[in-house]
Structure formats: structure tokens, C-alpha cells
CSV table of C-alpha atoms in Angstrom, one decimal:
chain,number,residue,atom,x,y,z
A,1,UNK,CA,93.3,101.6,132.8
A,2,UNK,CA,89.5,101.0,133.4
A,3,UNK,CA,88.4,99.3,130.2
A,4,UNK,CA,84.6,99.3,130.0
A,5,UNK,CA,82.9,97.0,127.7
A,6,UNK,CA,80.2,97.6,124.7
A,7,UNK,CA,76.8,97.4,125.7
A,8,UNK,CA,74.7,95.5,123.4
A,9,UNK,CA,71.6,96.8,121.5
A,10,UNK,CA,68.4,95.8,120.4
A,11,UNK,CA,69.3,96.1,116.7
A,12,UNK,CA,72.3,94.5,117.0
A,13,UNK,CA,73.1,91.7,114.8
A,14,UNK,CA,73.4,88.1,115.6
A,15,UNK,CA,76.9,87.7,114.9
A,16,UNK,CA,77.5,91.2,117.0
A,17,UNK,CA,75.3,89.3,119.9
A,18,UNK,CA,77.5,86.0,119.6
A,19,UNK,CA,81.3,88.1,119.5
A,20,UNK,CA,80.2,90.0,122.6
A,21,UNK,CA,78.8,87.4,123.7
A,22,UNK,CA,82.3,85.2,123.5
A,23,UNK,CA,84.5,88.3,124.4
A,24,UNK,CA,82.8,89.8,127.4
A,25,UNK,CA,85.3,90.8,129.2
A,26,UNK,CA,86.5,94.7,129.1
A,27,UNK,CA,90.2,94.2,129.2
A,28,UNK,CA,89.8,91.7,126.1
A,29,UNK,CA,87.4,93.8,124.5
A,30,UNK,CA,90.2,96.9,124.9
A,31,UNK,CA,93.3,94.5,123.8
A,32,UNK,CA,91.3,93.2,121.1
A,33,UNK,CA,90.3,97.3,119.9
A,34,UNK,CA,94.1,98.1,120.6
A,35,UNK,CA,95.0,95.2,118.1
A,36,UNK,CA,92.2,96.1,115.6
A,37,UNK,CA,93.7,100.2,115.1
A,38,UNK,CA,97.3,98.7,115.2
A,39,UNK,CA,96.0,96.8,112.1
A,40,UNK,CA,94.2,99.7,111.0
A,41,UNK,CA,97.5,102.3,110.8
A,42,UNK,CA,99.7,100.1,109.0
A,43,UNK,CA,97.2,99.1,106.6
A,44,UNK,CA,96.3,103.0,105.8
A,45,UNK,CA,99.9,103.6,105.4
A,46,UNK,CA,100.1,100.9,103.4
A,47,UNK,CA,97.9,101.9,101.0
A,48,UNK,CA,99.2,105.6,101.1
A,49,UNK,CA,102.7,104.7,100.2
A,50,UNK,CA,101.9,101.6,97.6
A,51,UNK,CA,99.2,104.0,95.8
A,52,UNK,CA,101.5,106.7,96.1
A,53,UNK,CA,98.2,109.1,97.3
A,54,UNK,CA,101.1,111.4,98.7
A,55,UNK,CA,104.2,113.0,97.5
A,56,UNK,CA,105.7,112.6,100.8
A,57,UNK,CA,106.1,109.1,102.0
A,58,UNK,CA,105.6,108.7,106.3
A,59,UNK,CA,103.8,106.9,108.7
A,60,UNK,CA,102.0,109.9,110.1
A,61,UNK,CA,98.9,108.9,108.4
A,62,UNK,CA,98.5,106.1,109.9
A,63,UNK,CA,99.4,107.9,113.1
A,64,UNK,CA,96.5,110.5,112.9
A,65,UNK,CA,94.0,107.7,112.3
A,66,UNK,CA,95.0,106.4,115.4
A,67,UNK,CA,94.9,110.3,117.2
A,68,UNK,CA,91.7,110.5,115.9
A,69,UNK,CA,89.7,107.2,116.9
A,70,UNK,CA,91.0,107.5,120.3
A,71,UNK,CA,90.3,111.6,120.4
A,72,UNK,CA,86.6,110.9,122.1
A,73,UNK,CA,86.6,108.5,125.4
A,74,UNK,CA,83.3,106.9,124.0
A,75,UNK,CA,85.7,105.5,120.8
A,76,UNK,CA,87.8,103.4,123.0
A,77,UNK,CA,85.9,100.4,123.6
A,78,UNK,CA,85.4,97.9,120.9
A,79,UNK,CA,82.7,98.1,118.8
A,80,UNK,CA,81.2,96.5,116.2
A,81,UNK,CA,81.7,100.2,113.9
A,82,UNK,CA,85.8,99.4,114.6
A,83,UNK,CA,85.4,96.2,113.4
A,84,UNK,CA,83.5,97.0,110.1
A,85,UNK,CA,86.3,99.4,109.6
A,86,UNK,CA,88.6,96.6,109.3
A,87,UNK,CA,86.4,94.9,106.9
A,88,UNK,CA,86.7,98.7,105.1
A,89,UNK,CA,89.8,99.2,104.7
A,90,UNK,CA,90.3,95.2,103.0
A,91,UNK,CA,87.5,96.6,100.5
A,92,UNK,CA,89.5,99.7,100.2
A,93,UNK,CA,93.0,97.7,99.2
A,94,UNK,CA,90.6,95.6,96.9
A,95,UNK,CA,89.3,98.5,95.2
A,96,UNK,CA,92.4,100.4,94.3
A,97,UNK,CA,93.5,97.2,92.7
A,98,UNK,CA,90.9,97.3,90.0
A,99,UNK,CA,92.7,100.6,88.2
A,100,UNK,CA,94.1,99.9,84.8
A,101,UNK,CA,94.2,96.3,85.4
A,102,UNK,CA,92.7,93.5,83.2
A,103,UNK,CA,91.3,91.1,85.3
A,104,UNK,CA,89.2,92.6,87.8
A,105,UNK,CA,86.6,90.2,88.3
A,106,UNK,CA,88.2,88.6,92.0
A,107,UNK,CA,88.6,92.1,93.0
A,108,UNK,CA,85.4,93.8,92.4
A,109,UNK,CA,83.8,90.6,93.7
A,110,UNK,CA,85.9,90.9,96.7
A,111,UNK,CA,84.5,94.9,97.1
A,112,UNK,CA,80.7,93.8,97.2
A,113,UNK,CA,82.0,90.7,99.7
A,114,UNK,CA,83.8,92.7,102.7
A,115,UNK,CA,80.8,95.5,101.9
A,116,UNK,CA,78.2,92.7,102.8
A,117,UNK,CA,80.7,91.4,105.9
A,118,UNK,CA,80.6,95.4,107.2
A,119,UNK,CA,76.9,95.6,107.2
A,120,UNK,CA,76.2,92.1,109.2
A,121,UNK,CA,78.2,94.2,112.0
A,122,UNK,CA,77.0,97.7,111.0
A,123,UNK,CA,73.7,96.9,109.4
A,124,UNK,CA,73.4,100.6,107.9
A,125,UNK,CA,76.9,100.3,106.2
A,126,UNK,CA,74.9,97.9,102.9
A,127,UNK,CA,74.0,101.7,101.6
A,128,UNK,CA,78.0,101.3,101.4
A,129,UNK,CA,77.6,99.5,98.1
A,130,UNK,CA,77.0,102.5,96.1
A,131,UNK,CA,79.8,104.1,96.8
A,132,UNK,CA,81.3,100.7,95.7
A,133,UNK,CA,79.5,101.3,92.4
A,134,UNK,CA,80.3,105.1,92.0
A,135,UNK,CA,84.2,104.5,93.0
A,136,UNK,CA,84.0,101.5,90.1
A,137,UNK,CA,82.6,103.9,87.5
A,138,UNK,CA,85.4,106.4,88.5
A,139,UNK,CA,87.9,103.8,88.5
A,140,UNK,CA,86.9,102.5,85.0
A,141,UNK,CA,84.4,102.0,82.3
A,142,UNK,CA,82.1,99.0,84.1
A,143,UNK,CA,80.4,96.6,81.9
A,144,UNK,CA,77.3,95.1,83.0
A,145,UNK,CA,78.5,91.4,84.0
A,146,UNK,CA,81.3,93.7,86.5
A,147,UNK,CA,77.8,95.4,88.3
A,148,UNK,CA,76.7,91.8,88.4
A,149,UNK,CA,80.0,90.5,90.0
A,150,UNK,CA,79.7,93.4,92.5
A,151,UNK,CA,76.2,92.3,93.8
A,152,UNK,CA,77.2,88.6,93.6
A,153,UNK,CA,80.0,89.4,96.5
A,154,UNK,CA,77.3,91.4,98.3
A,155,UNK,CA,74.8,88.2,98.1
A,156,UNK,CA,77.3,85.8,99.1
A,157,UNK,CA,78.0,87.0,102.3
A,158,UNK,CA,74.2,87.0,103.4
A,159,UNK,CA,73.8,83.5,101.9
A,160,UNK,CA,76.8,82.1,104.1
A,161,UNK,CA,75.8,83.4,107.3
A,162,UNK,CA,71.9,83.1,106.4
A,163,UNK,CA,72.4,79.4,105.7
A,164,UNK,CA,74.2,79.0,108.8
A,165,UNK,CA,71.3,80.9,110.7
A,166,UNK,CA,69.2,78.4,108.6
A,167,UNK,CA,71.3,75.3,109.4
A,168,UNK,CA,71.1,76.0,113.9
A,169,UNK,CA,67.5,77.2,113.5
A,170,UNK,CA,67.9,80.8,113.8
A,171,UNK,CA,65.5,83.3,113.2
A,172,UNK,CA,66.4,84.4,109.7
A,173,UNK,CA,63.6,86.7,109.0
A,174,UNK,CA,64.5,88.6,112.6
A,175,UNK,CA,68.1,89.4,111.3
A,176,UNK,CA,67.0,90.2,108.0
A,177,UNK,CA,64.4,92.8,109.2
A,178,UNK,CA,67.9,94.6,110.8
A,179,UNK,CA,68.6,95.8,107.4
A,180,UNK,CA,66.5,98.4,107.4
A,181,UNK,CA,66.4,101.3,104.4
A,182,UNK,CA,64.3,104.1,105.4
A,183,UNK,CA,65.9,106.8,107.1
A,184,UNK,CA,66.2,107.6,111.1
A,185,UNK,CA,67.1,111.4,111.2
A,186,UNK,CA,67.5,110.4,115.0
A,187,UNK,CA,70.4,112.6,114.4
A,188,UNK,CA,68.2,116.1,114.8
A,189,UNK,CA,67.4,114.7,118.2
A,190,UNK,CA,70.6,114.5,119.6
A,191,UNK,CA,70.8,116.7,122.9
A,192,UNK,CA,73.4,118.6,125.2
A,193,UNK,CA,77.3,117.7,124.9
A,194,UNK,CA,77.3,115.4,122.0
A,195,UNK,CA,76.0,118.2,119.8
A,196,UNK,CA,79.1,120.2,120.1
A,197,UNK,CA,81.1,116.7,119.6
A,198,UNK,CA,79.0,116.3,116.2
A,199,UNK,CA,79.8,120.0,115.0
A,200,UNK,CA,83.4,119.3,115.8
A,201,UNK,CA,83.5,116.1,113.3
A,202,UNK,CA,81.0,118.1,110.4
A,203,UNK,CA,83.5,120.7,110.2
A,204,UNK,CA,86.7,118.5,110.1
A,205,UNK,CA,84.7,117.3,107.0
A,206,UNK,CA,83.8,120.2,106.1
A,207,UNK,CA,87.4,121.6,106.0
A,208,UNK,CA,88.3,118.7,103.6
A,209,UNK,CA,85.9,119.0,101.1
A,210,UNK,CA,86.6,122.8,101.1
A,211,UNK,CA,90.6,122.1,100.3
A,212,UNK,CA,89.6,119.7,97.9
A,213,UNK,CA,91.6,121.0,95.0
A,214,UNK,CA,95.1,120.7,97.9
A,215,UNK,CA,94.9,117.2,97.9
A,216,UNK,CA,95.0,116.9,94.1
A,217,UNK,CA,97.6,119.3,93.4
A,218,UNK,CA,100.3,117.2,91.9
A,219,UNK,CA,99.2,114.3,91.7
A,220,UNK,CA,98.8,111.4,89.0
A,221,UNK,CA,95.5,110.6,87.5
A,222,UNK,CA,95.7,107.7,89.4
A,223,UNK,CA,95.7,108.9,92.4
A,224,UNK,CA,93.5,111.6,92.0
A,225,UNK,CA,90.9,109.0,91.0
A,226,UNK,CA,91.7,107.0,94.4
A,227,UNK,CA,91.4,110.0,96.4
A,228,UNK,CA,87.7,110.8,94.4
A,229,UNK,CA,87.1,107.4,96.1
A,230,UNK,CA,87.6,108.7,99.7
A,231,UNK,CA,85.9,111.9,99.1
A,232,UNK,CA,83.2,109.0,98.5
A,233,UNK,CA,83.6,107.1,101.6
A,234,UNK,CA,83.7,110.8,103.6
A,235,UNK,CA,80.6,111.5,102.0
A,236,UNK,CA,78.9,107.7,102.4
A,237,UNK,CA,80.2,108.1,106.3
A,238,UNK,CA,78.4,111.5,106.6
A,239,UNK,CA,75.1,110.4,104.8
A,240,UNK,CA,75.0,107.2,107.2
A,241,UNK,CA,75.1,109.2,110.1
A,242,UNK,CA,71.6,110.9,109.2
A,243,UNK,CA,70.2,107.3,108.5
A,244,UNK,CA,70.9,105.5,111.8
A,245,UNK,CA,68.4,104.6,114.2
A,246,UNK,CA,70.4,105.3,117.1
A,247,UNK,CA,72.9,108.2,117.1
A,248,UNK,CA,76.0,107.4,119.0
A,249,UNK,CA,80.1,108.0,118.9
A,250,UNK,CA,81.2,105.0,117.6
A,251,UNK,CA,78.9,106.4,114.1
A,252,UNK,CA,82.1,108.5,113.4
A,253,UNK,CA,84.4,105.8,113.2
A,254,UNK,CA,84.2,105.6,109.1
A,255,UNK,CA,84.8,109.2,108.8
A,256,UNK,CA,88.4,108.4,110.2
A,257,UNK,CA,89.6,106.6,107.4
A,258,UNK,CA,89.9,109.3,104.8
A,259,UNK,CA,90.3,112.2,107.4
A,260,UNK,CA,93.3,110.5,108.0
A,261,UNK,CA,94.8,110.4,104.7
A,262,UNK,CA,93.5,114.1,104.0
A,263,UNK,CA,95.0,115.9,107.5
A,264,UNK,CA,98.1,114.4,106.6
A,265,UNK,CA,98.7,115.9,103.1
A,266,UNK,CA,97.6,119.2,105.2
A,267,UNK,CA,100.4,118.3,107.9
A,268,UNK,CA,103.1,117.3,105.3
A,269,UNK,CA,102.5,121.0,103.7
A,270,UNK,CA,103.9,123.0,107.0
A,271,UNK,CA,107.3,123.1,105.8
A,272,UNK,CA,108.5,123.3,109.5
A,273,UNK,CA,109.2,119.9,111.4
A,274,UNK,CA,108.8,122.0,115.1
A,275,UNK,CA,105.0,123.1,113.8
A,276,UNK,CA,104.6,120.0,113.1
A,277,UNK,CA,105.4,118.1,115.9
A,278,UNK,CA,103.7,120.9,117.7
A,279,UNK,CA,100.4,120.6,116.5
A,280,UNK,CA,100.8,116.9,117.6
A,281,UNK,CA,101.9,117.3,120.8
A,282,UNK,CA,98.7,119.6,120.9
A,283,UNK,CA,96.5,116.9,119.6
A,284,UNK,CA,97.9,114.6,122.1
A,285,UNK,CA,97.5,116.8,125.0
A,286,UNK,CA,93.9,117.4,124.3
A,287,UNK,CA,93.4,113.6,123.4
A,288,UNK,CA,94.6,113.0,127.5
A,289,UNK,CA,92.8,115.7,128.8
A,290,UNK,CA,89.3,114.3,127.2
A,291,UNK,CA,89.9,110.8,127.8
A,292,UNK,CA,91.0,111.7,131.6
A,293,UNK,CA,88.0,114.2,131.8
A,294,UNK,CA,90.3,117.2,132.7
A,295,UNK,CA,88.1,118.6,130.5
């Protein structure tokens, strides 16, 4: 109702600078973010229901991913974090693909390619790539010229862009520092409300690496492999928080993703449709009452 845009940063990217830059306007920015989690819930259903990660085939995961990046009032804009997550999920379907299958080298390229794309909006998310590795090794037994078709979609990206940089005399070496791998731990400074808002996110993923052993209850070996691989992304999303220079909402937007997909095998167990729609309705009230400041 009273959009408000993103406000650039410092270490902001070039390419973040120049879509901003484009899109300035706060009611584009919010039709735009509306478009981009659209995209995002079909395309985690999708995934749900083609890699069968459930017993119990519904759109409701797709449905808390959406509850849940819109819980917070400071999610709502678009960011460059809600764009990466497109860029995610891509890398997700691409992953999944590599199980059992004989010809994987597109595909793993394709994983270290939309990692690279993620990090030229969310520097911080190249540490990404080894959960790439890891859910590779889980997936199957890697030979070596697989780890080098990994990296080579992870240099690509950079060359593109940095050759573009290169060929409208941009500062290369500027956007390159951006990258930056030593750790923050800005978040032990964070102060006052938002500390209660980050204990409120640690526990939800606390809660599902405690009912780990739920979400692989009767399920295939396949799927209990692709669901080791969200465990992974959880864990990447969790780590990355404690790495970035600059501790804000939108850092939470990762951890989303496989939430999603984990409160809905927890919704699916209550065996009673009224509970359910219940705890929704409750989710939704609370969701109103934040973003409305009621409370």
C-alpha cells in the first residue's frame, strides 16, 4: 500500500547499483518482489512434487515460503537477497538432476554458474559453492574433471560480467575487492528489537535440525539424499549470516527455502485439516499484525 524502495549500500555490487538504479521506483520494486516469490512458490512446489521429497503431494509448501518471506515488514521490498534466491532455487532444480543420471556434466556446470550469478548480487553467497561440492559428493561419487566442471560454471559467470566491466571501463579491481572471505561477526553487534527477530529465525532452524530423523521417515534414498542437501543450504544460510559485514533482514531470506519444505512435512503430519488451517490462519494473523505494526 506504501511500497518503500531498497536503499543502496556501499558494498553493493555493480550490477545491484545499475538494477536499482533502472527500477527506482517503489511500486515497481514491490511488483517486481511480488512476481519474484510468485516464481519462487511454484518453483519449490515444483521441485517438492517432481522429487517426490513428500509423501503428501500440495501446494502448501510453496505457500509457507511465501508466509514466511513476507512474515517481517523489512522482507517486503525487493532486494538483491530475493533475487539471489531465484538464482538458488535454478541451482537447486539443476542439482537434484545430477542423481543417478549419466551425463551430468551441463548440470553440475550449471550449479557452479547460477552459484557465481547469486554472489555478483549477494557477494557473501560464493561460500555457497561448497555446499555445491558437499551436496555433489552426497549426490554421487565425483571424479575430479566433475570438481573441475563445478568451478568452470563458477569462473564463467565472473569472466562474463568482468569482461563486460572490462569492455565500458569499469573498475574491475573495485568489484572484485566485494568478494571478500574473512569473516564480519557483525552479527554479535546487533542491538534492541532485531535480536529477538534473530532468536525467532535460529530456533525455527533449530527446530528442524532437531526433527531431522521426521523428515526422513519414509522416504526413498533419493530423497533422503535431496533433503541432506537442504539441511546443507539451512546450514550454508546460517553460517553466512555470521560472515556478513552488515547484519540486516533481508540475510534470512536463504533460510526460507528449506524451512519451507521442512514446516510443511511438520504441517502435513497434523492429521486434522481444522488444525491445520488453524495454525495458518494464525500465521496469517500475525503476518498483518507485524507488517501493519499492530504489534
Amino acid at each position: 500500500m506504501s511500497p518503500i524502495g531498497y536503499s543502496l549500500h556501499e558494498e553493493d555490487t555493480f550490477i545491484v547499483k545499475s538494477l536499482f538504479d533502472w527500477v527506482s521506483s517503489p511500486l515497481f520494486q514491490s511488483i517486481l518482489a511480488i512476481i519474484l516469490v510468485y516464481f519462487h512458490a511454484v518453483y519449490i512446489n515444483r521441485l517438492v512434487i517432481k522429487h517426490k521429497l513428500v509423501q503428501q503431494f500440495t501446494l502448501l509448501p510453496g505457500l509457507i515460503y511465501v508466509v514466511l518471506v513476507s512474515l517481517m515488514p523489512e522482507l517486503t521490498a525487493l532486494s538483491p537477497h530475493l533475487i539471489a534466491n531465484t538464482l538458488i532455487l535454478i541451482m537447486l532444480g539443476q542439482l537434484f538432476k545430477i542423481y543417478k543420471s549419466p551425463k551430468v556434466a551441463d548440470n553440475i556446470f550449471n550449479v557452479g554458474f547460477w552459484i557465481g550469478g547469486a554472489s555478483l548480487f549477494v557477494p557473501n553467497y560464493i561460500y555457497l559453492i561448497v555446499v555445491g561440492l558437499f551436496s555433489i559428493f552426497i549426490l554421487r561419487s565425483v571424479k575430479q574433471k566433475e570438481l573441475v566442471q563445478l568451478f568452470s560454471g563458477l569462473i564463467t559467470i565472473f569472466f562474463v560480467v568482468f569482461a563486460g566491466m572490462y569492455i565500458y571501463d569499469l573498475n574491475i579491481l573495485d568489484e572484485a575487492s566485494k568478494m571478500n572471505f574473512s569473516p564480519h561477526l557483525s552479527i554479535f553487534g546487533v542491538r534492541g528489537a532485531a535480536i529477538y527477530k534473530v532468536i525467532c529465525w535460529v530456533l525455527l532452524a533449530v527446530f528442524a535440525v532437531l526433527n531431522y530423523n521426521t523428515y526422513m521417515i519414509k522416504k526413498s534414498i533419493q530423497a533422503q539424499k535431496k533433503i541432506d542437501i537442504l539441511f546443507w543450504i539451512l546450514l550454508g544460510s546460517a553460517v553466512l549470516i555470521f560472515l556478513i559485514s552488515d547484519v540486516v533482514a533481508f540475510n534470512v531470506l536463504l533460510m526460507c527455502i528449506p524451512l519451507s519444505i521442512f514446516l510443511n512435512i511438520h504441517l502435513l503430519n497434523i492429521k486434522n485439516p481444522l488444525a491445520q488451517e488453524l495454525i495458518h490462519v494464525v500465521f496469517l494473523v500475525l503476518l498483518f499484525s507485524l507488517n501493519f505494526g499492530l504489534i
